Amino acid sequence: MEYATRTIYSEYAALKTTLGIIEVKKKRPRDPLTDQSDRLLIVIEAKDDPFWTVKHYQIGQEKIVLHVVSDSMMDRWIVLNENRRAIHWIEDGMVLFERNEFLLELRQRLRNFSNEEQRLQLSLAFAKLLRRFEDGRSLFLQGEYQDAFTQIHHALTHLARLSILEAGIHPEIILWKQVRKLDLEVYKLHEELVSGGEELEQRIHLVIIGMEHLIQSKVLPGTLLLLQVMQRQEEPWSFSELMEHPDLQELRVDLGSIISFLVRKGYVRAVARPTKGVGVEAIAYEIS
């Protein structure tokens, strides 16, 4: 079997662009970490553009899945938390091939990710938290309790990720096991929502109240990236200037809700500017 598996990845090991090859074996039936296959092979190649393709193989009774991914795509998975399984693959997988200690350095990076990566991940988690929480609270006030439950549960998940990221750790697939050790208050809110003894309406109401307090405590770590960008010039920023800033590209979708939240909470001030249109003013933003 090992020889047959080697025939699948050996052609990639011969390429100068291949940086590393990892094998992950299933630990349980229908293991999601291995795409429900018996073995997972991950080939990481040096390419500037994000690239990812998947191939399926059969050797005897065993199913093997091969992922060929560029290092730039792997960066997106790690930095933007787009594929949390990748963290398990890198941490737990067996190294079959690596060039210039690429995988060793990648594992070290996972355990000690940079301040820039941490700020971006915190900002993304906070943006998603705000969106889900505001949608959930709005649905709750409309009496749509089932849909409100779904949104608030998603918001709690992003709140949990924020707590983990603040500790300098990458969120894993087994998220609530991590949170129980790191932030018991968030964990208890989750327990209240999913298994509290009250009626659904009351459970959601109690969790919304608790989350409002916790969200306030996450404002600074969750918006530090944006506030640092805004400090770089003395003049107020137009919204389009913020959207176009290279450091804020990943926040574009949720930037409006973050700015509105910061204005409501007094961290950012909206400044009216005259335009050529009679009675029309453009709005810019500056730190309060």
Short mmCIF file of C-alpha atoms in Angstrom, two decimals:
data_model
loop_
_atom_site.label_atom_id
_atom_site.label_comp_id
_atom_site.label_asym_id
_atom_site.label_seq_id
_atom_site.Cartn_x
_atom_site.Cartn_y
_atom_site.Cartn_z
CA MET A 1 0.00 0.00 0.00
CA GLU A 2 2.80 2.45 0.89
CA TYR A 3 4.47 1.81 -2.47
CA ALA A 4 1.16 2.27 -4.32
CA THR A 5 0.54 5.54 -2.47
CA ARG A 6 4.04 6.72 -3.37
CA THR A 7 3.24 6.36 -7.05
CA ILE A 8 0.49 8.98 -6.63
CA TYR A 9 2.68 11.71 -5.15
CA SER A 10 6.14 10.81 -6.50
CA GLU A 11 5.66 12.89 -9.67
CA TYR A 12 5.05 15.97 -7.49
CA ALA A 13 8.10 15.27 -5.30
CA ALA A 14 10.21 15.44 -8.45
CA LEU A 15 9.01 18.97 -9.31
CA LYS A 16 11.14 21.93 -8.25
CA THR A 17 7.98 23.89 -7.42
CA THR A 18 6.83 21.38 -4.81
CA LEU A 19 7.47 22.70 -1.28
CA GLY A 20 6.02 19.89 0.80
CA ILE A 21 3.84 16.78 0.82
CA ILE A 22 1.78 15.62 3.81
CA GLU A 23 -0.19 12.44 4.45
CA VAL A 24 -3.16 12.28 6.84
CA LYS A 25 -4.70 8.90 7.69
CA LYS A 26 -8.29 8.56 8.86
CA LYS A 27 -8.78 8.09 12.60
CA ARG A 28 -12.44 7.04 12.49
CA PRO A 29 -15.01 5.88 9.92
CA ARG A 30 -16.12 8.65 7.54
CA ASP A 31 -13.53 11.04 8.95
CA PRO A 32 -14.25 14.61 7.73
CA LEU A 33 -10.56 15.54 8.13
CA THR A 34 -9.70 13.14 5.31
CA ASP A 35 -12.71 13.96 3.11
CA GLN A 36 -14.19 10.64 4.32
CA SER A 37 -11.36 8.80 2.56
CA ASP A 38 -8.81 6.37 3.99
CA ARG A 39 -5.84 8.63 3.28
CA LEU A 40 -5.40 12.27 2.39
CA LEU A 41 -2.37 13.55 0.51
CA ILE A 42 -1.65 17.29 0.46
CA VAL A 43 0.87 18.65 -2.03
CA ILE A 44 1.89 22.31 -1.54
CA GLU A 45 3.38 24.05 -4.56
CA ALA A 46 5.10 27.41 -4.95
CA LYS A 47 2.73 29.55 -7.02
CA ASP A 48 1.93 33.25 -6.84
CA ASP A 49 -1.76 32.84 -7.69
CA PRO A 50 -4.14 30.95 -5.37
CA PHE A 51 -4.60 27.47 -6.81
CA TRP A 52 -6.33 24.35 -5.52
CA THR A 53 -7.40 21.12 -7.18
CA VAL A 54 -8.52 17.75 -5.81
CA LYS A 55 -8.12 14.27 -7.31
CA HIS A 56 -9.64 10.96 -6.17
CA TYR A 57 -7.90 7.57 -6.40
CA GLN A 58 -8.66 3.97 -5.47
CA ILE A 59 -6.02 1.43 -4.42
CA GLY A 60 -7.59 -1.93 -3.65
CA GLN A 61 -10.30 -1.21 -1.10
CA GLU A 62 -8.78 2.10 0.03
CA LYS A 63 -9.88 5.51 -1.19
CA ILE A 64 -7.19 8.19 -1.44
CA VAL A 65 -7.83 11.92 -1.95
CA LEU A 66 -5.07 14.17 -3.27
CA HIS A 67 -5.14 17.93 -2.70
CA VAL A 68 -2.74 20.02 -4.78
CA VAL A 69 -2.65 23.54 -3.37
CA SER A 70 -0.45 26.58 -3.91
CA ASP A 71 1.41 28.13 -0.99
CA SER A 72 -0.53 31.36 -1.61
CA MET A 73 -3.84 29.48 -1.21
CA MET A 74 -2.52 27.81 1.94
CA ASP A 75 -1.74 31.30 3.24
CA ARG A 76 -5.37 32.31 2.68
CA TRP A 77 -6.60 29.20 4.48
CA ILE A 78 -4.41 29.96 7.48
CA VAL A 79 -4.55 33.76 7.68
CA LEU A 80 -8.23 34.18 6.76
CA ASN A 81 -9.33 30.99 8.55
CA GLU A 82 -11.01 29.85 5.32
CA ASN A 83 -10.22 26.16 5.77
CA ARG A 84 -9.75 25.12 9.39
CA ARG A 85 -9.04 21.53 8.37
CA ALA A 86 -5.77 22.74 6.85
CA ILE A 87 -4.46 23.57 10.33
CA HIS A 88 -5.05 19.95 11.39
CA TRP A 89 -3.45 18.67 8.20
CA ILE A 90 -0.29 20.68 8.83
CA GLU A 91 -0.11 20.01 12.57
CA ASP A 92 -1.01 16.30 12.59
CA GLY A 93 -0.04 15.06 9.13
CA MET A 94 3.02 12.93 8.41
CA VAL A 95 5.65 14.70 6.32
CA LEU A 96 6.44 12.68 3.19
CA PHE A 97 8.55 15.33 1.50
CA GLU A 98 9.65 18.91 2.15
CA ARG A 99 12.02 21.36 0.56
CA ASN A 100 14.22 23.66 2.65
CA GLU A 101 12.31 22.90 5.88
CA PHE A 102 9.17 24.50 4.43
CA LEU A 103 6.74 22.43 6.52
CA LEU A 104 8.78 22.87 9.70
CA GLU A 105 8.60 26.64 9.28
CA LEU A 106 4.89 26.45 8.44
CA ARG A 107 4.20 24.54 11.66
CA GLN A 108 6.18 27.09 13.65
CA ARG A 109 4.17 29.86 12.02
CA LEU A 110 0.91 28.19 13.08
CA ARG A 111 2.05 28.11 16.69
CA ASN A 112 3.40 31.68 16.67
CA PHE A 113 1.45 33.63 14.09
CA SER A 114 2.44 37.24 13.51
CA ASN A 115 0.78 40.32 14.98
CA GLU A 116 -0.40 41.31 11.50
CA GLU A 117 -2.09 37.95 10.93
CA GLN A 118 -3.65 38.04 14.39
CA ARG A 119 -5.05 41.56 13.88
CA LEU A 120 -6.58 40.56 10.54
CA GLN A 121 -8.15 37.39 11.93
CA LEU A 122 -9.52 39.28 14.94
CA SER A 123 -11.00 41.91 12.61
CA LEU A 124 -12.64 39.29 10.38
CA ALA A 125 -14.12 37.42 13.34
CA PHE A 126 -15.42 40.67 14.88
CA ALA A 127 -16.99 41.75 11.57
CA LYS A 128 -18.80 38.41 11.23
CA LEU A 129 -19.82 38.56 14.89
CA LEU A 130 -21.39 42.00 14.44
CA ARG A 131 -23.28 41.02 11.29
CA ARG A 132 -24.73 37.83 12.76
CA PHE A 133 -25.55 39.44 16.10
CA GLU A 134 -27.35 42.41 14.59
CA ASP A 135 -29.31 40.15 12.22
CA GLY A 136 -30.21 37.86 15.10
CA ARG A 137 -31.33 40.66 17.38
CA SER A 138 -33.44 42.17 14.60
CA LEU A 139 -35.13 38.82 13.92
CA PHE A 140 -35.73 38.35 17.65
CA LEU A 141 -37.49 41.72 17.89
CA GLN A 142 -39.67 40.68 14.94
CA GLY A 143 -40.68 37.50 16.78
CA GLU A 144 -38.86 35.22 14.32
CA TYR A 145 -37.33 33.10 17.06
CA GLN A 146 -36.16 30.10 15.03
CA ASP A 147 -34.23 32.28 12.58
CA ALA A 148 -32.99 34.48 15.44
CA PHE A 149 -31.63 31.35 17.15
CA THR A 150 -29.65 30.44 14.02
CA GLN A 151 -28.08 33.89 13.71
CA ILE A 152 -27.28 34.22 17.41
CA HIS A 153 -25.70 30.77 17.41
CA HIS A 154 -23.46 31.82 14.50
CA ALA A 155 -22.62 35.04 16.37
CA LEU A 156 -21.62 33.04 19.45
CA THR A 157 -19.33 30.92 17.28
CA HIS A 158 -17.55 34.02 16.00
CA LEU A 159 -17.35 35.37 19.57
CA ALA A 160 -15.72 32.09 20.59
CA ARG A 161 -13.20 32.40 17.77
CA LEU A 162 -12.38 35.92 18.92
CA SER A 163 -11.55 34.65 22.40
CA ILE A 164 -9.30 31.92 20.99
CA LEU A 165 -7.53 34.33 18.63
CA GLU A 166 -6.95 36.79 21.49
CA ALA A 167 -5.06 34.00 23.23
CA GLY A 168 -2.78 33.72 20.21
CA ILE A 169 -4.18 30.36 19.12
CA HIS A 170 -5.80 29.30 15.85
CA PRO A 171 -9.45 28.17 16.20
CA GLU A 172 -9.83 24.47 15.52
CA ILE A 173 -12.71 22.34 14.25
CA ILE A 174 -13.42 21.22 17.83
CA LEU A 175 -14.11 24.82 18.77
CA TRP A 176 -16.13 24.57 21.98
CA LYS A 177 -13.60 22.26 23.61
CA GLN A 178 -11.06 25.06 23.11
CA VAL A 179 -13.42 27.75 24.38
CA ARG A 180 -14.28 25.84 27.54
CA LYS A 181 -10.61 26.11 28.57
CA LEU A 182 -10.06 29.70 27.43
CA ASP A 183 -13.31 31.63 27.99
CA LEU A 184 -15.83 30.02 30.31
CA GLU A 185 -18.22 32.98 30.07
CA VAL A 186 -18.66 32.52 26.31
CA TYR A 187 -18.93 28.75 26.77
CA LYS A 188 -21.73 29.16 29.35
CA LEU A 189 -23.63 31.50 27.01
CA HIS A 190 -23.48 28.78 24.36
CA GLU A 191 -24.75 26.21 26.86
CA GLU A 192 -27.61 28.52 27.81
CA LEU A 193 -28.63 29.00 24.20
CA VAL A 194 -28.55 25.36 23.10
CA SER A 195 -29.58 23.52 26.27
CA GLY A 196 -31.00 26.00 28.80
CA GLY A 197 -34.21 25.07 30.58
CA GLU A 198 -36.18 28.15 29.51
CA GLU A 199 -38.40 28.54 26.46
CA LEU A 200 -36.61 29.42 23.21
CA GLU A 201 -37.63 33.10 23.34
CA GLN A 202 -36.27 33.51 26.86
CA ARG A 203 -33.02 31.69 26.07
CA ILE A 204 -32.34 33.93 23.07
CA HIS A 205 -33.19 37.03 25.10
CA LEU A 206 -30.79 36.09 27.91
CA VAL A 207 -27.98 35.32 25.48
CA ILE A 208 -28.47 38.60 23.59
CA ILE A 209 -28.13 40.52 26.86
CA GLY A 210 -24.98 38.61 27.76
CA MET A 211 -23.48 39.04 24.31
CA GLU A 212 -24.00 42.80 24.27
CA HIS A 213 -21.63 43.06 27.25
CA LEU A 214 -19.06 40.68 25.77
CA ILE A 215 -19.09 42.36 22.36
CA GLN A 216 -18.20 45.64 24.05
CA SER A 217 -15.15 43.96 25.60
CA LYS A 218 -14.01 42.80 22.13
CA VAL A 219 -14.23 46.18 20.38
CA LEU A 220 -10.59 47.18 20.67
CA PRO A 221 -8.99 43.87 19.63
CA GLY A 222 -11.66 43.40 16.95
CA THR A 223 -11.24 46.84 15.37
CA LEU A 224 -7.55 47.52 16.05
CA LEU A 225 -6.59 46.98 12.42
CA LEU A 226 -9.13 49.53 11.17
CA LEU A 227 -8.31 52.08 13.88
CA GLN A 228 -4.58 51.80 13.18
CA VAL A 229 -5.23 52.48 9.50
CA MET A 230 -7.37 55.52 10.36
CA GLN A 231 -4.59 56.93 12.55
CA ARG A 232 -2.23 57.13 9.57
CA GLN A 233 -3.61 60.44 8.34
CA GLU A 234 -4.86 63.54 10.13
CA GLU A 235 -7.67 64.25 7.68
CA PRO A 236 -10.98 62.34 7.97
CA TRP A 237 -11.38 59.33 5.70
CA SER A 238 -14.11 58.98 3.11
CA PHE A 239 -15.74 55.57 3.15
CA SER A 240 -14.42 54.81 -0.34
CA GLU A 241 -10.86 55.60 0.81
CA LEU A 242 -11.20 53.07 3.60
CA MET A 243 -12.67 50.48 1.25
CA GLU A 244 -9.76 50.91 -1.16
CA HIS A 245 -7.03 50.72 1.47
CA PRO A 246 -4.86 47.62 0.84
CA ASP A 247 -4.82 46.60 4.52
CA LEU A 248 -8.65 46.53 4.67
CA GLN A 249 -9.45 44.57 1.50
CA GLU A 250 -10.67 41.49 3.39
CA LEU A 251 -13.07 43.65 5.45
CA ARG A 252 -14.78 45.38 2.52
CA VAL A 253 -18.03 43.42 2.77
CA ASP A 254 -18.56 44.24 6.46
CA LEU A 255 -16.78 47.58 6.65
CA GLY A 256 -20.04 49.56 6.65
CA SER A 257 -21.46 47.74 9.68
CA ILE A 258 -18.16 48.08 11.57
CA ILE A 259 -17.97 51.85 10.93
CA SER A 260 -21.63 52.31 11.92
CA PHE A 261 -21.02 50.37 15.14
CA LEU A 262 -17.94 52.43 16.01
CA VAL A 263 -19.85 55.67 15.37
CA ARG A 264 -22.72 54.53 17.63
CA LYS A 265 -20.29 53.59 20.39
CA GLY A 266 -18.34 56.87 20.11
CA TYR A 267 -15.02 55.44 18.94
CA VAL A 268 -15.33 57.10 15.52
CA ARG A 269 -16.90 60.45 14.60
CA ALA A 270 -18.81 61.17 11.39
CA VAL A 271 -17.78 64.48 9.80
CA ALA A 272 -19.97 66.30 7.26
CA ARG A 273 -18.22 67.89 4.27
CA PRO A 274 -19.82 70.27 1.75
CA THR A 275 -20.14 69.16 -1.86
CA LYS A 276 -20.99 70.97 -5.08
CA GLY A 277 -24.57 69.82 -4.76
CA VAL A 278 -26.86 72.29 -2.98
CA GLY A 279 -27.76 70.93 0.44
CA VAL A 280 -25.71 67.76 -0.12
CA GLU A 281 -22.94 66.84 2.30
CA ALA A 282 -20.42 64.03 2.04
CA ILE A 283 -19.71 62.05 5.19
CA ALA A 284 -16.14 61.26 6.26
CA TYR A 285 -14.87 59.47 9.37
CA GLU A 286 -12.19 60.13 11.95
CA ILE A 287 -11.21 58.68 15.31
CA SER A 288 -12.98 60.45 18.19
#
